[in-house]
Structures are given as structure tokens and as C-alpha cells.
């Protein structure tokens, strides 16, 4: 199922804001998703189109948070939490999801849940993790179910029922994963953008975390014929050299056989 | 219990890269409500190994000792496997040395026999295996190649000692853990039938003809002993081979029954074969490793994929018959050549496979002392083992490199293995040619 999506950001200065602040920046994000269910091509890894977030229809809709950062280097995503002026007035939790780690071999996806009452400005979540050691989740996880992924068939889905105490300030869940290496046809046209991870769904007030972009390790897309010719040359070198070594001794054996056959005739003489 | 499966899966991946560092999960719940039945180990794409290995090593990965690093018991199992492999390599080397000395003495080449006795090739091979950085890297990376190597060495030791049940167990388990040791049945049968490595068989035929022609009534005792020795060295004895085939059937049935019991609620043996041997034969996982097939099948077009799969897997089978015809008097060396070829051409190679054949190479240190390009091969192995992590880091982590950087080291590594196998076969054939020449000269001297 091919997927076309686009994002549009619109930032304007605003002197009148919903939470009563005088000056602020009004951030409007529009995500357009076009699904084409007619094609029968197998989906990409970790792609679950049924759980895509709905579009933002207007500037008055504050059900979605926009805590993300644009990255200049497109090969990796260092998303950091930012102070967002669009604080939800209804939901008791503020949810943000980001990808951690560097390099294209393995990484982690973390979901940060923060209560509205104790909201503070934290710019680096890794710093936050260093301050508090990860606590055992047995106190908070009531139930958990994991559907393991199968390559190019089904995504990895984990569902948890969490039970947090009322005085909880913030909680961070992180899951470590290994990144895959795909066939050349399975990459999207803009490979350096990375792969789309659908939003995590938090069922408390039915709001969503952000979309994520996870970059993968990429082959050189201009190299199919070079790789095929070099690899086949290596195999031909192996086969030819080994067969030549095995054949070379046979000639000496034939010479010895001829030499041996001449001895009885001499003895007969 | 559900998330603990993920810890298991990381240990038992079917392949391991040179930079196989295990990520530490930040949480591991223990007192969750267990599901009604545990999910299949083959659900998803994480595990493609043996269910018997999973039931043996899986509980060790989740058992933790306070104050110790994780997976300590699992690492200890791999260390024990490496040490036992080294001891078996040493014992097999002793048997090879005794057989070689006996063969050379029966041919009358006493000087070569004394030279061969003086070199402790078994100890040398065991030390090469244990001190090899590839063995250490494979053990630190928690690769299961240590156990596969143990089974291969167990089958070779059992065949060298003429212990058919032990050889059958080793061969069956090695074939079960990874598909490629199946081709070792030819050297194992030759070892059981003809005995350990010996000079070319036609030298014994010439000696038999000579003894029959020059039979004298004096010193009949040594004559009788020599005839018995020649008879033992020349005839293929079918009794150990029949025992071996019987025990192979027995162990295979036992292993299949155990696997059937393990996976009967997850699709049965058909699902097991599809997830283990099918995964190996179809080369589904294209994660980078030190071989060349990952990049080849990442770049080749889908239309030609099945063709190249057949060609590359057939390349292992194509060289079985010529090597067996040419090296059937040296079955242990034939097994070494098969191990090098399969570790070079398998779908998911690792440095643990290199550790095995570099250790076995020490067993033939005397015969291969005239091998060419030895220093070039040593420098090449050192260079590739240093450059491969650098290229991997440049491509994956820093982003300044390219996939072709890492593929270049994989190509160089494959070329090094080709040179190693070609030059070792050439040196062994030259050694046999030298023995033939010396014996022919000795015969000429006796006749004149």
C-alpha cells in the first residue's frame, strides 16, 4: 500500500492566546495522508496504516501536540522536548514520543508522559534519564501484550495498561530495537528521510503521540551491477583456482603412469 | 515473561556481526501475569535457531546473579564450549600424529616420521583456537557459533577415534544447529572407513607389490607384521561406517522427536524447517555481516534472486566431489577444506566460523609448512579484522562512509579465504607429491 503524506507548518505571531498569555507563537501543523488501498504490494517494515492519525482540521483544534524539532542533519533524528504553547486544557497528561540513540544500527523509541500540574521546561530527555534511574515497571504495568514483528509482514505492537499514582510528575517508557537492512526495492524514494513509525495511541483522553521518522542504514543505490559483477568475480576466482589446483596434480600422475608403463617393457627386453 | 523472550532472541540470532554488542533493555518485568501459553519462538523474525538450543540456553539468559553483569551464565556456557572444543582438537591432533607416524614408518620413511613426531600439532592447534581473537570476539558477542563449532569438532574427534556413536551425535547436532555441516558426512565416513590422514594410497599398493615380489623365508615375523599393517592401512572397513549410519539414524530420529515435542503447538516440524533451514537457504535477512551475500541480495533484482540463490548454494555442493576424489586419503584435511568453503559461502557467516577453521589449520602445521603466501594471509587477516569495524563505524554510526566501504572489506575477506583454501590444498598436494618422490627414490635404491 503506497502512502503519500505531506506536512505543512504555519507559524504566526499572536497577541491573543487561549491560555491568556500576551505574546506567543501560534503553531499550526497540517498533515495530509493519502491511502491507496487498491495496490497489493506488501507494506514496509513497521508500517501500520490503520493507525494513522487524523488530520488537523483547523487552528481551533488543540487535541494534538506539536512538540518536535526540525533536524538539520536528515540522517538522524535528535528530537528534544520543547516548551509548547498549545497546552491541552482538558487532558491530565502531556504525551510526547521521540527516538533516541545515534547511528543506523539500533535505536530506541521513548514515550514521555508528563502531568500538566508539574510541567517544567526540560530540553534534554537523556539528561532526565540520567537524573533518575529507571525504576522497575512492575509497580505500574497492570497488563502487557506484545505482538512480535515479522519482516515485511506485520509491525511490532506493544500494548500496556499503566496505572500511575496521582502525584506522579513524569514517566518515560523506552523500547530498544534493531534496525533492519532491506532490499533495494523496498526503500522509499527519499531514503534519507527515514521510515515512518505510526503514532502511539494513548487511550486515556484518546489523544495521540507524534509521528516519528526513523532513518535506516542504506545501501548504495547506484551499485547493483557493480556488486553483482564483483561478487561473481570472487566466486569465479574461488571455483577456478581450486579446480585448477586439484587438476594440476593429475598431470604429474599421468606422467608417472606413463613412466611406470615403460618399465615392464624394458624388463621384458 | 513476554519481554524476556526478546532477551533470548538477541542471544540466538542466526548471524552475528563483528560489532555484535548487545543492547541492554532498560526494564525487565518479572511479576507480570503470564499469558495462557507462551508465544512461539518463531513468531516474528527474531529467532531462527534450534528449539533445543533455546530450551537449554534460554533460562540461562534470564537468570541473573546480583552484582554480576547480565547473561553471565550464558557466557560461561560459551566459554566452556570453547574450552572443550580446544581439548577435542588437541586430542584429535594426537591421534592424527600417531596415525601419520605409523604410516610413515610402515613406508620406511623414518626421517620424516621422526620430524613429524617432534612437532606437537595438536597442542598448537588447540592454542591457536583458544587464543584466536575471533574466538574471543565471538564469545564476547554471545554468538552461538561456539556450540556449533563444538559439535563439528566432536564429530571429527569421534571419527578420528573410530567412535561411531560420538561421531554420529556430533554430526547430527552440527547439522541440526546449522545446515552446512551436513557436507562433513563424507570426510567422517572416510575417516571411519580408511582411518586418519595418511600418505597416498598407491604407495601402500606399491609396497604390497614389492613385498609380495621379494618375499624371503627369513625374518618372517616382521614380514607378517608388515603385511598386517598394510592390510589394515589399505582396506576400507565397512563395519564402522555401518555403525555410524545406524547411530546417525538413531540420533536423527531422537532429535526430530524432541523438536516435534517442542514445536508441536506452534506449527510442527514444517514450521520449524521453514524457520530454520528455509531461513538459511532463502537468505531473507539482509543485515550486514562479514560475507558478501547480504549486499548481493540487497542489490540484485527480484527477477534473478532465485537463480543466484541456486548458483551460490550450488557452489558449495559443486566442489564436494572433486575434493573428495582428490583428497580421500586425507579425510581430516578434507573436512578442514569443507569447513573453510562452507564458512566462506554460507548465508550468514561470522568470525566464529573463521575461528574454527583457523584452529583446525594448526593440525596440519607440519604438512603445510611449505605453504606460500603465509605472511600475506596473516597480514591480510589482521588488516581485515582491524578495518572491518572501522568501515562499519564509518558507515553506520558516523555517516561519513558508505555501504561500499564495508562491502570492500567483505570482498577482501572473501579473497583472503579463497587464497587460504587454494594454497592449503596446493601445499598438501605438494607434500603428498614429495612423499611419493621420496618413496619412489627409496624403491629405486632398494631395487639397485
Short mmCIF file of C-alpha atoms in Angstrom, two decimals, chain A residues 75-76 102-106 129 134-135 137-138 141-146 148-152 156 158 173-185 217-232 234-235 237-239 241-243 245-250 252-253 256 260 263, chain B residues 2-3 6 10 13 17 19 21 23-27 29-33 43-45 202 206 275 284 286-288 292-302 305 308 312 315 318-319 322-323 326 341 344-345 392 395-399 402-404 407 411 414-415 418 421-422 425-426 429-430 433 436:
data_model
loop_
_atom_site.label_atom_id
_atom_site.label_comp_id
_atom_site.label_asym_id
_atom_site.label_seq_id
_atom_site.Cartn_x
_atom_site.Cartn_y
_atom_site.Cartn_z
CA UNK A 75 20.36 11.14 8.60
CA UNK A 76 19.44 11.03 12.27
CA UNK A 102 22.64 7.54 17.32
CA UNK A 103 23.81 5.62 14.30
CA UNK A 104 21.77 3.47 11.98
CA UNK A 105 22.17 0.09 13.63
CA UNK A 106 19.92 0.22 16.67
CA UNK A 129 17.10 9.78 32.36
CA UNK A 134 14.90 3.62 35.53
CA UNK A 135 12.51 2.19 38.03
CA UNK A 137 7.91 -1.27 35.89
CA UNK A 138 6.23 -3.93 37.96
CA UNK A 141 2.23 -2.07 34.46
CA UNK A 142 -1.04 -3.78 35.05
CA UNK A 143 -1.16 -5.80 31.84
CA UNK A 144 1.00 -6.09 28.76
CA UNK A 145 0.70 -7.78 25.40
CA UNK A 146 3.33 -7.94 22.69
CA UNK A 148 6.29 -9.67 17.69
CA UNK A 149 7.01 -8.34 14.25
CA UNK A 150 7.59 -10.38 11.14
CA UNK A 151 9.78 -8.83 8.48
CA UNK A 152 7.72 -7.10 5.77
CA UNK A 156 5.78 -4.83 16.29
CA UNK A 158 3.05 -3.49 22.27
CA UNK A 173 8.93 4.41 28.61
CA UNK A 174 11.66 3.38 26.20
CA UNK A 175 11.90 0.33 23.95
CA UNK A 176 15.16 -0.73 22.31
CA UNK A 177 15.13 -2.16 18.79
CA UNK A 178 17.46 -3.19 15.99
CA UNK A 179 17.16 -1.58 12.60
CA UNK A 180 16.89 -3.74 9.54
CA UNK A 181 18.57 -3.78 6.17
CA UNK A 182 16.23 -4.08 3.25
CA UNK A 183 16.29 -4.97 -0.39
CA UNK A 184 16.93 -2.15 -2.79
CA UNK A 185 13.32 -2.08 -3.99
CA UNK A 217 21.12 2.12 7.07
CA UNK A 218 21.10 2.42 3.32
CA UNK A 219 22.96 0.60 0.58
CA UNK A 220 24.43 2.48 -2.34
CA UNK A 221 21.56 2.61 -4.81
CA UNK A 222 23.83 3.05 -7.81
CA UNK A 223 25.68 -0.22 -7.20
CA UNK A 224 23.58 -3.19 -8.40
CA UNK A 225 25.72 -4.09 -11.40
CA UNK A 226 28.99 -3.43 -9.60
CA UNK A 227 28.00 -5.63 -6.69
CA UNK A 228 26.84 -8.42 -8.97
CA UNK A 229 29.97 -8.37 -11.11
CA UNK A 230 32.41 -8.11 -8.21
CA UNK A 231 30.74 -10.89 -6.23
CA UNK A 232 30.54 -13.18 -9.24
CA UNK A 234 35.08 -13.54 -6.43
CA UNK A 235 33.13 -16.77 -6.82
CA UNK A 237 38.13 -16.84 -8.70
CA UNK A 238 37.36 -19.35 -5.95
CA UNK A 239 35.98 -22.02 -8.26
CA UNK A 241 41.59 -21.54 -8.59
CA UNK A 242 40.51 -24.52 -6.52
CA UNK A 243 39.67 -26.65 -9.55
CA UNK A 245 44.90 -26.81 -8.07
CA UNK A 246 43.04 -30.12 -7.99
CA UNK A 247 43.61 -30.69 -11.70
CA UNK A 248 47.31 -29.79 -11.71
CA UNK A 249 48.37 -32.84 -9.73
CA UNK A 250 46.66 -35.16 -12.18
CA UNK A 252 52.04 -35.39 -12.82
CA UNK A 253 50.15 -38.57 -12.02
CA UNK A 256 54.23 -41.16 -13.59
CA UNK A 260 55.66 -46.82 -14.96
CA UNK A 263 59.35 -50.09 -17.07
CA UNK B 2 6.76 -11.88 27.47
CA UNK B 3 9.53 -9.31 27.20
CA UNK B 6 13.36 -10.52 23.49
CA UNK B 10 19.17 -11.31 20.84
CA UNK B 13 20.32 -14.62 16.24
CA UNK B 17 28.28 -9.09 13.04
CA UNK B 19 30.36 -5.30 16.19
CA UNK B 21 27.23 -5.53 21.06
CA UNK B 23 21.81 -3.59 23.81
CA UNK B 24 20.71 -3.55 27.42
CA UNK B 25 16.96 -3.24 27.89
CA UNK B 26 16.02 -0.58 30.39
CA UNK B 27 13.31 -2.61 32.08
CA UNK B 29 9.33 -7.04 34.28
CA UNK B 30 9.16 -10.30 36.14
CA UNK B 31 5.92 -10.41 38.06
CA UNK B 32 3.54 -9.93 35.17
CA UNK B 33 0.51 -12.06 34.63
CA UNK B 43 6.68 -15.75 15.92
CA UNK B 44 8.10 -12.72 14.24
CA UNK B 45 11.52 -12.66 12.68
CA UNK B 202 49.06 -46.08 -4.13
CA UNK B 206 53.42 -50.40 -4.48
CA UNK B 275 12.06 -21.00 10.02
CA UNK B 284 15.96 -13.49 3.93
CA UNK B 286 19.97 -8.82 4.67
CA UNK B 287 21.63 -7.28 7.71
CA UNK B 288 25.29 -6.54 7.07
CA UNK B 292 29.28 -10.93 0.54
CA UNK B 293 25.80 -12.35 0.16
CA UNK B 294 23.98 -9.70 2.20
CA UNK B 295 24.92 -6.88 -0.16
CA UNK B 296 24.50 -9.05 -3.23
CA UNK B 297 20.92 -9.94 -2.39
CA UNK B 298 20.19 -6.41 -1.26
CA UNK B 299 21.17 -5.13 -4.70
CA UNK B 300 20.18 -7.91 -7.07
CA UNK B 301 16.87 -7.60 -8.86
CA UNK B 302 13.98 -9.73 -7.68
CA UNK B 305 17.08 -13.75 -6.99
CA UNK B 308 21.54 -16.57 -7.85
CA UNK B 312 25.57 -19.66 -4.71
CA UNK B 315 28.84 -23.60 -5.35
CA UNK B 318 29.92 -28.41 -6.71
CA UNK B 319 33.32 -28.70 -5.06
CA UNK B 322 36.39 -33.07 -6.88
CA UNK B 323 37.83 -32.50 -3.43
CA UNK B 326 41.49 -35.89 -4.81
CA UNK B 341 34.39 -23.42 1.92
CA UNK B 344 33.06 -18.62 3.12
CA UNK B 345 29.89 -19.31 1.13
CA UNK B 392 31.27 -0.41 9.84
CA UNK B 395 29.02 3.77 7.56
CA UNK B 396 26.56 3.06 10.34
CA UNK B 397 27.48 5.37 13.15
CA UNK B 398 29.32 8.37 11.79
CA UNK B 399 27.65 8.53 8.43
CA UNK B 402 29.16 4.30 2.59
CA UNK B 403 27.86 0.76 2.35
CA UNK B 404 30.57 0.12 -0.22
CA UNK B 407 31.43 -4.27 1.37
CA UNK B 411 35.28 -8.69 -0.57
CA UNK B 414 36.40 -13.45 0.88
CA UNK B 415 39.52 -13.19 -1.29
CA UNK B 418 39.94 -18.17 -1.21
CA UNK B 421 41.92 -22.70 0.85
CA UNK B 422 43.63 -22.79 -2.55
CA UNK B 425 45.17 -27.61 -0.85
CA UNK B 426 48.12 -26.90 -3.11
CA UNK B 429 49.15 -31.97 -2.64
CA UNK B 430 52.77 -30.86 -2.95
CA UNK B 433 53.93 -35.44 -4.18
CA UNK B 436 55.72 -40.07 -3.50
#
